[in-house]
Amino acid sequence: MKELNLLTKTQNTWCPGCYNFVILSAVEEALRELIRKKEIRKENIVAVTGIGCHGKIFDYLNVNGFYGLHGRVIPAAVGIKIGNPRLTVIGFGGDGDTFAEGIAHFLHACNTNPDITMVVHDNQVFALTTGQMTPTTEKEYKGPSSPEGKKTNPINPIALALASGASFVARTSVFQKDHLKDILIKAIKHRGFSFVDILQPCITFHNTSSYLKERIYDLEEKNHNPRDFKKAFNRALEWNYSLDEKSSIPIGIFWQEQRKTFEEDLCQNQKPWYLFKRNLNYKKLISLLR
Ligand code: SF4
């Protein structure tokens, strides 16, 4: 049987050696595996992207897609999911995209639990626009928008997602491609809002590769229980996204629970809202507008 290919022939414009290539390859392999095992259908996949280097993944993946506005990946993804709950909706955002412009959407998605996957290419910088700081950039970072050094501490998206009620919270990295693929598969299969933060240094504007490589460890090696919220939170606090010499950086699933999704709440266990016949009296409605 012919092997399914989910890549397009579009010319790739990422910098040579960019770690986004690893993410693209892991996403493609994860989707292929899920399709082969009949867990999802190719025609039902929708990739939603924002603006940034990550967004180009839209051009390179041969699946349905929606190129969203900066910071608006999540509302577009949720809208698509509500419109047709049978779809497998995967959002791709950058750390600037998701945690600066899109932070309110992120918090509400964690809280309301729509059945979508949100993948963040977290290079801790606005890479497409040449290296401005983002909310996850470390303190003291000097870049085009912070020539004297960033004055504030980074936010911790793992702790933020946990505190906001996300039902699946994971971190992985481009240095462990098999791990990355495995986490993506689990996130896509999870029913509810799954958040995956991928550590992906920008080799051109913010190359933290050696710092990360030396400190990453797998939560599974520590027998972490992803059903234990307190332990998940403590693990999340082990690294605050600064470049502190003493930190170690856990990767893996911090937390996973099953609870009602946003769509289920919306339908209140009846048939989906879009199948209801609406008895609108258009004549009366128009007369009210006059
Ligand atoms: Fe990759 Fe950075 Fe180049 Fe963007 S600027 S393509 S993130 S290496």
PDB file of C-alpha atoms and ligand atoms in Angstrom:
ATOM      1  CA  MET A   1       0.000   0.000   0.000  1.00  0.00           C
ATOM      2  CA  LYS A   2       1.252   3.490  -0.857  1.00  0.00           C
ATOM      3  CA  GLU A   3       2.581   5.352   2.216  1.00  0.00           C
ATOM      4  CA  LEU A   4       0.459   8.401   3.006  1.00  0.00           C
ATOM      5  CA  ASN A   5       2.365  11.659   2.596  1.00  0.00           C
ATOM      6  CA  LEU A   6       1.125  14.655   4.549  1.00  0.00           C
ATOM      7  CA  LEU A   7       3.787  17.085   3.355  1.00  0.00           C
ATOM      8  CA  THR A   8       3.317  19.624   0.580  1.00  0.00           C
ATOM      9  CA  LYS A   9       5.882  20.551  -2.059  1.00  0.00           C
ATOM     10  CA  THR A  10       5.820  24.231  -1.052  1.00  0.00           C
ATOM     11  CA  GLN A  11       9.299  25.748  -0.885  1.00  0.00           C
ATOM     12  CA  ASN A  12      10.400  25.862   2.748  1.00  0.00           C
ATOM     13  CA  THR A  13      11.589  29.266   3.964  1.00  0.00           C
ATOM     14  CA  TRP A  14      12.580  28.433   7.542  1.00  0.00           C
ATOM     15  CA  CYS A  15      16.271  29.130   8.266  1.00  0.00           C
ATOM     16  CA  PRO A  16      18.471  26.138   7.359  1.00  0.00           C
ATOM     17  CA  GLY A  17      18.746  23.959  10.480  1.00  0.00           C
ATOM     18  CA  CYS A  18      15.708  25.541  12.196  1.00  0.00           C
ATOM     19  CA  TYR A  19      14.174  23.233  14.800  1.00  0.00           C
ATOM     20  CA  ASN A  20      10.744  23.847  13.271  1.00  0.00           C
ATOM     21  CA  PHE A  21      11.746  21.127  10.792  1.00  0.00           C
ATOM     22  CA  VAL A  22      11.775  18.649  13.704  1.00  0.00           C
ATOM     23  CA  ILE A  23       8.290  19.749  14.777  1.00  0.00           C
ATOM     24  CA  LEU A  24       6.972  19.470  11.222  1.00  0.00           C
ATOM     25  CA  SER A  25       8.383  15.980  10.845  1.00  0.00           C
ATOM     26  CA  ALA A  26       7.029  14.836  14.253  1.00  0.00           C
ATOM     27  CA  VAL A  27       3.580  16.272  13.504  1.00  0.00           C
ATOM     28  CA  GLU A  28       3.498  14.581  10.113  1.00  0.00           C
ATOM     29  CA  GLU A  29       4.542  11.220  11.586  1.00  0.00           C
ATOM     30  CA  ALA A  30       2.069  11.507  14.484  1.00  0.00           C
ATOM     31  CA  LEU A  31      -0.827  12.299  12.141  1.00  0.00           C
ATOM     32  CA  ARG A  32       0.156   9.495   9.769  1.00  0.00           C
ATOM     33  CA  GLU A  33       0.229   7.014  12.648  1.00  0.00           C
ATOM     34  CA  LEU A  34      -3.182   8.128  13.926  1.00  0.00           C
ATOM     35  CA  ILE A  35      -4.655   7.871  10.425  1.00  0.00           C
ATOM     36  CA  ARG A  36      -3.089   4.441   9.836  1.00  0.00           C
ATOM     37  CA  LYS A  37      -4.578   3.186  13.120  1.00  0.00           C
ATOM     38  CA  LYS A  38      -7.947   4.693  12.121  1.00  0.00           C
ATOM     39  CA  GLU A  39      -8.012   6.917  15.222  1.00  0.00           C
ATOM     40  CA  ILE A  40      -8.584   9.978  13.042  1.00  0.00           C
ATOM     41  CA  ARG A  41      -9.412  10.615   9.384  1.00  0.00           C
ATOM     42  CA  LYS A  42      -7.247  12.746   7.130  1.00  0.00           C
ATOM     43  CA  GLU A  43     -10.212  14.650   5.726  1.00  0.00           C
ATOM     44  CA  ASN A  44     -11.282  15.601   9.273  1.00  0.00           C
ATOM     45  CA  ILE A  45      -7.965  17.182  10.313  1.00  0.00           C
ATOM     46  CA  VAL A  46      -7.843  20.970  10.501  1.00  0.00           C
ATOM     47  CA  ALA A  47      -4.600  22.788  11.324  1.00  0.00           C
ATOM     48  CA  VAL A  48      -5.035  26.350  12.565  1.00  0.00           C
ATOM     49  CA  THR A  49      -2.004  28.630  12.796  1.00  0.00           C
ATOM     50  CA  GLY A  50      -1.210  32.125  13.962  1.00  0.00           C
ATOM     51  CA  ILE A  51       1.455  34.539  12.767  1.00  0.00           C
ATOM     52  CA  GLY A  52       5.141  33.817  13.313  1.00  0.00           C
ATOM     53  CA  CYS A  53       7.755  31.343  12.098  1.00  0.00           C
ATOM     54  CA  HIS A  54       5.556  28.512  13.429  1.00  0.00           C
ATOM     55  CA  GLY A  55       2.700  29.649  11.173  1.00  0.00           C
ATOM     56  CA  LYS A  56       4.499  28.438   8.063  1.00  0.00           C
ATOM     57  CA  ILE A  57       3.705  24.884   9.136  1.00  0.00           C
ATOM     58  CA  PHE A  58       0.336  25.642   7.510  1.00  0.00           C
ATOM     59  CA  ASP A  59       2.100  25.785   4.122  1.00  0.00           C
ATOM     60  CA  TYR A  60       4.017  22.546   4.588  1.00  0.00           C
ATOM     61  CA  LEU A  61       1.264  20.259   5.928  1.00  0.00           C
ATOM     62  CA  ASN A  62      -1.091  18.753   3.390  1.00  0.00           C
ATOM     63  CA  VAL A  63      -4.219  18.893   5.571  1.00  0.00           C
ATOM     64  CA  ASN A  64      -7.182  21.271   5.833  1.00  0.00           C
ATOM     65  CA  GLY A  65      -6.096  24.506   7.406  1.00  0.00           C
ATOM     66  CA  PHE A  66      -6.866  28.021   8.505  1.00  0.00           C
ATOM     67  CA  TYR A  67      -4.176  30.719   8.671  1.00  0.00           C
ATOM     68  CA  GLY A  68      -5.373  32.834  11.565  1.00  0.00           C
ATOM     69  CA  LEU A  69      -4.591  36.320  12.835  1.00  0.00           C
ATOM     70  CA  HIS A  70      -1.826  37.004  15.319  1.00  0.00           C
ATOM     71  CA  GLY A  71      -2.825  35.604  18.707  1.00  0.00           C
ATOM     72  CA  ARG A  72      -6.192  34.313  17.480  1.00  0.00           C
ATOM     73  CA  VAL A  73      -5.422  30.647  16.872  1.00  0.00           C
ATOM     74  CA  ILE A  74      -7.586  29.433  19.753  1.00  0.00           C
ATOM     75  CA  PRO A  75     -10.845  31.306  18.969  1.00  0.00           C
ATOM     76  CA  ALA A  76     -10.583  30.226  15.317  1.00  0.00           C
ATOM     77  CA  ALA A  77      -9.914  26.615  16.361  1.00  0.00           C
ATOM     78  CA  VAL A  78     -12.793  26.615  18.862  1.00  0.00           C
ATOM     79  CA  GLY A  79     -15.153  28.101  16.272  1.00  0.00           C
ATOM     80  CA  ILE A  80     -14.218  25.383  13.776  1.00  0.00           C
ATOM     81  CA  LYS A  81     -14.723  22.678  16.408  1.00  0.00           C
ATOM     82  CA  ILE A  82     -18.124  24.010  17.434  1.00  0.00           C
ATOM     83  CA  GLY A  83     -19.129  24.289  13.767  1.00  0.00           C
ATOM     84  CA  ASN A  84     -18.325  20.628  13.210  1.00  0.00           C
ATOM     85  CA  PRO A  85     -17.468  18.619  16.357  1.00  0.00           C
ATOM     86  CA  ARG A  86     -16.374  15.639  14.227  1.00  0.00           C
ATOM     87  CA  LEU A  87     -13.226  17.478  13.160  1.00  0.00           C
ATOM     88  CA  THR A  88      -9.786  16.944  14.701  1.00  0.00           C
ATOM     89  CA  VAL A  89      -8.679  20.517  15.290  1.00  0.00           C
ATOM     90  CA  ILE A  90      -5.034  21.270  16.045  1.00  0.00           C
ATOM     91  CA  GLY A  91      -3.846  24.803  16.760  1.00  0.00           C
ATOM     92  CA  PHE A  92      -0.223  25.826  16.238  1.00  0.00           C
ATOM     93  CA  GLY A  93       1.021  29.028  17.832  1.00  0.00           C
ATOM     94  CA  GLY A  94       4.230  30.725  18.847  1.00  0.00           C
ATOM     95  CA  ASP A  95       4.987  31.804  22.411  1.00  0.00           C
ATOM     96  CA  GLY A  96       4.474  35.450  21.437  1.00  0.00           C
ATOM     97  CA  ASP A  97       1.334  34.582  19.531  1.00  0.00           C
ATOM     98  CA  THR A  98      -0.183  32.476  22.333  1.00  0.00           C
ATOM     99  CA  PHE A  99       1.070  34.086  25.551  1.00  0.00           C
ATOM    100  CA  ALA A 100       1.171  37.775  24.506  1.00  0.00           C
ATOM    101  CA  GLU A 101      -1.607  38.654  22.033  1.00  0.00           C
ATOM    102  CA  GLY A 102      -3.541  35.443  22.665  1.00  0.00           C
ATOM    103  CA  ILE A 103      -3.189  35.043  26.431  1.00  0.00           C
ATOM    104  CA  ALA A 104      -6.877  35.665  27.239  1.00  0.00           C
ATOM    105  CA  HIS A 105      -7.948  33.038  24.707  1.00  0.00           C
ATOM    106  CA  PHE A 106      -5.457  30.593  26.173  1.00  0.00           C
ATOM    107  CA  LEU A 107      -6.729  31.027  29.743  1.00  0.00           C
ATOM    108  CA  HIS A 108     -10.369  30.682  28.724  1.00  0.00           C
ATOM    109  CA  ALA A 109      -9.653  27.570  26.644  1.00  0.00           C
ATOM    110  CA  CYS A 110      -7.903  25.986  29.644  1.00  0.00           C
ATOM    111  CA  ASN A 111     -10.955  26.824  31.718  1.00  0.00           C
ATOM    112  CA  THR A 112     -13.740  25.868  29.294  1.00  0.00           C
ATOM    113  CA  ASN A 113     -12.109  22.718  27.873  1.00  0.00           C
ATOM    114  CA  PRO A 114     -12.923  22.699  24.145  1.00  0.00           C
ATOM    115  CA  ASP A 115     -11.822  19.448  22.510  1.00  0.00           C
ATOM    116  CA  ILE A 116      -8.887  20.892  20.559  1.00  0.00           C
ATOM    117  CA  THR A 117      -5.111  20.511  20.744  1.00  0.00           C
ATOM    118  CA  MET A 118      -2.915  23.593  21.146  1.00  0.00           C
ATOM    119  CA  VAL A 119       0.739  23.173  20.187  1.00  0.00           C
ATOM    120  CA  VAL A 120       3.085  26.025  21.070  1.00  0.00           C
ATOM    121  CA  HIS A 121       6.439  26.354  19.291  1.00  0.00           C
ATOM    122  CA  ASP A 122       8.102  27.999  22.279  1.00  0.00           C
ATOM    123  CA  ASN A 123      11.415  29.569  21.291  1.00  0.00           C
ATOM    124  CA  GLN A 124      11.017  32.295  23.919  1.00  0.00           C
ATOM    125  CA  VAL A 125      11.267  35.076  21.355  1.00  0.00           C
ATOM    126  CA  PHE A 126       9.378  36.746  18.487  1.00  0.00           C
ATOM    127  CA  ALA A 127      11.562  35.096  15.851  1.00  0.00           C
ATOM    128  CA  LEU A 128       9.832  36.127  12.613  1.00  0.00           C
ATOM    129  CA  THR A 129      10.308  39.789  13.506  1.00  0.00           C
ATOM    130  CA  THR A 130      13.991  39.276  14.426  1.00  0.00           C
ATOM    131  CA  GLY A 131      14.068  38.531  18.124  1.00  0.00           C
ATOM    132  CA  GLN A 132      11.889  40.770  20.287  1.00  0.00           C
ATOM    133  CA  MET A 133      11.124  39.496  23.805  1.00  0.00           C
ATOM    134  CA  THR A 134       7.918  37.545  24.498  1.00  0.00           C
ATOM    135  CA  PRO A 135       6.254  36.656  27.818  1.00  0.00           C
ATOM    136  CA  THR A 136       8.392  33.487  28.100  1.00  0.00           C
ATOM    137  CA  THR A 137      11.726  35.241  27.389  1.00  0.00           C
ATOM    138  CA  GLU A 138      14.134  35.215  30.305  1.00  0.00           C
ATOM    139  CA  LYS A 139      14.785  38.336  32.408  1.00  0.00           C
ATOM    140  CA  GLU A 140      17.758  40.502  31.269  1.00  0.00           C
ATOM    141  CA  TYR A 141      17.399  39.338  27.640  1.00  0.00           C
ATOM    142  CA  LYS A 142      18.731  42.001  25.270  1.00  0.00           C
ATOM    143  CA  GLY A 143      16.898  42.254  21.943  1.00  0.00           C
ATOM    144  CA  PRO A 144      15.467  44.818  19.508  1.00  0.00           C
ATOM    145  CA  SER A 145      12.646  45.774  21.903  1.00  0.00           C
ATOM    146  CA  SER A 146      14.689  45.461  25.108  1.00  0.00           C
ATOM    147  CA  PRO A 147      18.151  46.900  24.323  1.00  0.00           C
ATOM    148  CA  GLU A 148      18.870  47.367  28.032  1.00  0.00           C
ATOM    149  CA  GLY A 149      17.560  43.972  29.013  1.00  0.00           C
ATOM    150  CA  LYS A 150      14.088  42.627  29.766  1.00  0.00           C
ATOM    151  CA  LYS A 151      12.939  43.939  33.135  1.00  0.00           C
ATOM    152  CA  THR A 152      10.386  41.291  34.093  1.00  0.00           C
ATOM    153  CA  ASN A 153      10.460  37.586  34.876  1.00  0.00           C
ATOM    154  CA  PRO A 154       9.125  35.161  32.270  1.00  0.00           C
ATOM    155  CA  ILE A 155       5.682  33.677  32.726  1.00  0.00           C
ATOM    156  CA  ASN A 156       5.473  29.929  33.250  1.00  0.00           C
ATOM    157  CA  PRO A 157       2.890  28.573  30.761  1.00  0.00           C
ATOM    158  CA  ILE A 158       2.796  25.122  32.361  1.00  0.00           C
ATOM    159  CA  ALA A 159       1.879  26.539  35.775  1.00  0.00           C
ATOM    160  CA  LEU A 160      -0.528  28.964  34.099  1.00  0.00           C
ATOM    161  CA  ALA A 161      -2.312  26.168  32.206  1.00  0.00           C
ATOM    162  CA  LEU A 162      -2.606  24.083  35.375  1.00  0.00           C
ATOM    163  CA  ALA A 163      -3.918  26.983  37.421  1.00  0.00           C
ATOM    164  CA  SER A 164      -6.436  27.805  34.679  1.00  0.00           C
ATOM    165  CA  GLY A 165      -7.877  24.278  34.598  1.00  0.00           C
ATOM    166  CA  ALA A 166      -6.448  22.731  31.401  1.00  0.00           C
ATOM    167  CA  SER A 167      -7.293  19.037  31.233  1.00  0.00           C
ATOM    168  CA  PHE A 168      -4.053  17.981  29.464  1.00  0.00           C
ATOM    169  CA  VAL A 169      -0.786  19.797  30.128  1.00  0.00           C
ATOM    170  CA  ALA A 170       2.495  18.638  28.605  1.00  0.00           C
ATOM    171  CA  ARG A 171       5.934  19.870  27.672  1.00  0.00           C
ATOM    172  CA  THR A 172       8.300  18.319  25.185  1.00  0.00           C
ATOM    173  CA  SER A 173      11.307  19.421  23.174  1.00  0.00           C
ATOM    174  CA  VAL A 174      12.798  19.288  19.702  1.00  0.00           C
ATOM    175  CA  PHE A 175      15.825  17.430  21.080  1.00  0.00           C
ATOM    176  CA  GLN A 176      13.737  14.291  21.740  1.00  0.00           C
ATOM    177  CA  LYS A 177      11.808  13.758  18.507  1.00  0.00           C
ATOM    178  CA  ASP A 178      10.272  10.407  19.536  1.00  0.00           C
ATOM    179  CA  HIS A 179       9.074  11.976  22.779  1.00  0.00           C
ATOM    180  CA  LEU A 180       7.658  14.920  20.850  1.00  0.00           C
ATOM    181  CA  LYS A 181       5.764  12.624  18.480  1.00  0.00           C
ATOM    182  CA  ASP A 182       4.455  10.485  21.345  1.00  0.00           C
ATOM    183  CA  ILE A 183       3.195  13.530  23.283  1.00  0.00           C
ATOM    184  CA  LEU A 184       1.490  14.880  20.155  1.00  0.00           C
ATOM    185  CA  ILE A 185      -0.326  11.577  19.644  1.00  0.00           C
ATOM    186  CA  LYS A 186      -1.514  11.546  23.261  1.00  0.00           C
ATOM    187  CA  ALA A 187      -2.567  15.191  23.092  1.00  0.00           C
ATOM    188  CA  ILE A 188      -4.575  14.695  19.900  1.00  0.00           C
ATOM    189  CA  LYS A 189      -6.281  11.607  21.356  1.00  0.00           C
ATOM    190  CA  HIS A 190      -7.150  13.425  24.600  1.00  0.00           C
ATOM    191  CA  ARG A 191     -10.787  14.533  24.767  1.00  0.00           C
ATOM    192  CA  GLY A 192     -10.692  18.131  25.952  1.00  0.00           C
ATOM    193  CA  PHE A 193      -8.235  21.018  25.734  1.00  0.00           C
ATOM    194  CA  SER A 194      -4.729  19.630  25.390  1.00  0.00           C
ATOM    195  CA  PHE A 195      -1.819  22.020  25.681  1.00  0.00           C
ATOM    196  CA  VAL A 196       1.650  21.037  24.471  1.00  0.00           C
ATOM    197  CA  ASP A 197       4.545  23.433  25.022  1.00  0.00           C
ATOM    198  CA  ILE A 198       7.445  22.508  22.719  1.00  0.00           C
ATOM    199  CA  LEU A 199      10.860  23.875  23.662  1.00  0.00           C
ATOM    200  CA  GLN A 200      12.232  24.900  20.280  1.00  0.00           C
ATOM    201  CA  PRO A 201      15.168  27.320  20.418  1.00  0.00           C
ATOM    202  CA  CYS A 202      15.474  29.812  17.578  1.00  0.00           C
ATOM    203  CA  ILE A 203      19.006  29.142  16.332  1.00  0.00           C
ATOM    204  CA  THR A 204      19.161  32.551  14.654  1.00  0.00           C
ATOM    205  CA  PHE A 205      17.884  34.943  17.337  1.00  0.00           C
ATOM    206  CA  HIS A 206      17.716  33.060  20.649  1.00  0.00           C
ATOM    207  CA  ASN A 207      19.835  29.959  20.720  1.00  0.00           C
ATOM    208  CA  THR A 208      19.330  28.329  24.109  1.00  0.00           C
ATOM    209  CA  SER A 209      20.080  24.829  22.759  1.00  0.00           C
ATOM    210  CA  SER A 210      22.965  23.925  25.059  1.00  0.00           C
ATOM    211  CA  TYR A 211      21.222  25.321  28.149  1.00  0.00           C
ATOM    212  CA  LEU A 212      18.112  23.221  27.459  1.00  0.00           C
ATOM    213  CA  LYS A 213      19.918  20.051  26.364  1.00  0.00           C
ATOM    214  CA  GLU A 214      21.924  19.924  29.594  1.00  0.00           C
ATOM    215  CA  ARG A 215      18.880  20.249  31.835  1.00  0.00           C
ATOM    216  CA  ILE A 216      15.974  18.372  30.256  1.00  0.00           C
ATOM    217  CA  TYR A 217      14.780  15.187  31.947  1.00  0.00           C
ATOM    218  CA  ASP A 218      11.757  12.946  31.349  1.00  0.00           C
ATOM    219  CA  LEU A 219       8.994  12.935  33.985  1.00  0.00           C
ATOM    220  CA  GLU A 220       8.380   9.254  33.269  1.00  0.00           C
ATOM    221  CA  GLU A 221      11.859   8.429  34.555  1.00  0.00           C
ATOM    222  CA  LYS A 222      10.761   9.900  37.904  1.00  0.00           C
ATOM    223  CA  ASN A 223       7.513   7.869  37.896  1.00  0.00           C
ATOM    224  CA  HIS A 224       5.496  11.067  37.795  1.00  0.00           C
ATOM    225  CA  ASN A 225       1.764  10.452  38.176  1.00  0.00           C
ATOM    226  CA  PRO A 226      -0.130  12.765  35.765  1.00  0.00           C
ATOM    227  CA  ARG A 227      -3.306  12.309  37.870  1.00  0.00           C
ATOM    228  CA  ASP A 228      -1.704  13.994  40.880  1.00  0.00           C
ATOM    229  CA  PHE A 229      -2.390  17.710  40.573  1.00  0.00           C
ATOM    230  CA  LYS A 230      -0.218  18.840  43.477  1.00  0.00           C
ATOM    231  CA  LYS A 231       2.786  16.956  42.163  1.00  0.00           C
ATOM    232  CA  ALA A 232       2.117  18.275  38.659  1.00  0.00           C
ATOM    233  CA  PHE A 233       2.211  21.822  40.007  1.00  0.00           C
ATOM    234  CA  ASN A 234       5.419  21.214  41.936  1.00  0.00           C
ATOM    235  CA  ARG A 235       7.053  19.778  38.810  1.00  0.00           C
ATOM    236  CA  ALA A 236       5.862  22.800  36.829  1.00  0.00           C
ATOM    237  CA  LEU A 237       7.616  25.104  39.272  1.00  0.00           C
ATOM    238  CA  GLU A 238      10.968  23.344  38.836  1.00  0.00           C
ATOM    239  CA  TRP A 239      11.731  25.575  35.856  1.00  0.00           C
ATOM    240  CA  ASN A 240      10.378  29.103  35.463  1.00  0.00           C
ATOM    241  CA  TYR A 241      11.652  29.654  31.875  1.00  0.00           C
ATOM    242  CA  SER A 242      14.588  31.761  33.051  1.00  0.00           C
ATOM    243  CA  LEU A 243      18.104  30.602  32.197  1.00  0.00           C
ATOM    244  CA  ASP A 244      18.916  29.850  35.816  1.00  0.00           C
ATOM    245  CA  GLU A 245      21.997  27.614  36.091  1.00  0.00           C
ATOM    246  CA  LYS A 246      20.528  25.472  38.890  1.00  0.00           C
ATOM    247  CA  SER A 247      17.222  24.504  37.243  1.00  0.00           C
ATOM    248  CA  SER A 248      16.344  21.177  35.726  1.00  0.00           C
ATOM    249  CA  ILE A 249      13.612  21.015  33.083  1.00  0.00           C
ATOM    250  CA  PRO A 250      10.955  18.287  33.215  1.00  0.00           C
ATOM    251  CA  ILE A 251       9.294  17.157  29.991  1.00  0.00           C
ATOM    252  CA  GLY A 252       6.295  14.854  29.628  1.00  0.00           C
ATOM    253  CA  ILE A 253       2.655  14.920  30.678  1.00  0.00           C
ATOM    254  CA  PHE A 254       2.325  16.950  33.863  1.00  0.00           C
ATOM    255  CA  TRP A 255      -1.420  16.562  34.231  1.00  0.00           C
ATOM    256  CA  GLN A 256      -4.335  14.823  32.551  1.00  0.00           C
ATOM    257  CA  GLU A 257      -7.963  14.472  33.581  1.00  0.00           C
ATOM    258  CA  GLN A 258     -11.231  13.677  31.839  1.00  0.00           C
ATOM    259  CA  ARG A 259     -14.077  16.123  32.239  1.00  0.00           C
ATOM    260  CA  LYS A 260     -16.910  17.530  30.177  1.00  0.00           C
ATOM    261  CA  THR A 261     -15.816  19.412  27.087  1.00  0.00           C
ATOM    262  CA  PHE A 262     -16.987  22.870  26.070  1.00  0.00           C
ATOM    263  CA  GLU A 263     -19.018  21.357  23.204  1.00  0.00           C
ATOM    264  CA  GLU A 264     -20.752  18.881  25.530  1.00  0.00           C
ATOM    265  CA  ASP A 265     -21.644  21.685  27.926  1.00  0.00           C
ATOM    266  CA  LEU A 266     -22.959  23.725  25.038  1.00  0.00           C
ATOM    267  CA  CYS A 267     -25.223  20.885  23.904  1.00  0.00           C
ATOM    268  CA  GLN A 268     -26.224  19.915  27.452  1.00  0.00           C
ATOM    269  CA  ASN A 269     -26.173  16.284  26.402  1.00  0.00           C
ATOM    270  CA  GLN A 270     -28.794  16.868  23.714  1.00  0.00           C
ATOM    271  CA  LYS A 271     -28.125  16.751  19.991  1.00  0.00           C
ATOM    272  CA  PRO A 272     -25.487  19.240  18.758  1.00  0.00           C
ATOM    273  CA  TRP A 273     -26.728  22.837  18.574  1.00  0.00           C
ATOM    274  CA  TYR A 274     -26.180  23.041  14.840  1.00  0.00           C
ATOM    275  CA  LEU A 275     -28.768  20.283  14.239  1.00  0.00           C
ATOM    276  CA  PHE A 276     -31.552  22.172  15.973  1.00  0.00           C
ATOM    277  CA  LYS A 277     -34.182  23.769  13.753  1.00  0.00           C
ATOM    278  CA  ARG A 278     -34.516  27.410  14.654  1.00  0.00           C
ATOM    279  CA  ASN A 279     -38.022  28.764  14.466  1.00  0.00           C
ATOM    280  CA  LEU A 280     -37.210  32.314  13.608  1.00  0.00           C
ATOM    281  CA  ASN A 281     -39.933  34.659  12.506  1.00  0.00           C
ATOM    282  CA  TYR A 282     -37.882  36.584   9.941  1.00  0.00           C
ATOM    283  CA  LYS A 283     -40.730  38.942   9.043  1.00  0.00           C
ATOM    284  CA  LYS A 284     -41.101  40.007  12.663  1.00  0.00           C
ATOM    285  CA  LEU A 285     -37.344  40.300  13.057  1.00  0.00           C
ATOM    286  CA  ILE A 286     -37.021  42.545  10.005  1.00  0.00           C
ATOM    287  CA  SER A 287     -39.933  44.677  11.136  1.00  0.00           C
ATOM    288  CA  LEU A 288     -38.163  45.242  14.446  1.00  0.00           C
ATOM    289  CA  LEU A 289     -35.084  46.509  12.612  1.00  0.00           C
ATOM    290  CA  ARG A 290     -37.024  49.104  10.632  1.00  0.00           C
TER     291      ARG A 290
HETATM  292 FE1  SF4 B   1      13.583  29.115  12.840  1.00  0.00          FE
HETATM  293 FE2  SF4 B   1      14.437  31.216  14.229  1.00  0.00          FE
HETATM  294 FE3  SF4 B   1      14.827  31.088  11.602  1.00  0.00          FE
HETATM  295 FE4  SF4 B   1      12.380  31.457  12.595  1.00  0.00          FE
HETATM  296  S1  SF4 B   1      14.121  32.878  12.753  1.00  0.00           S
HETATM  297  S2  SF4 B   1      12.933  30.092  10.907  1.00  0.00           S
HETATM  298  S3  SF4 B   1      12.461  30.190  14.451  1.00  0.00           S
HETATM  299  S4  SF4 B   1      15.708  29.733  13.161  1.00  0.00           S
END
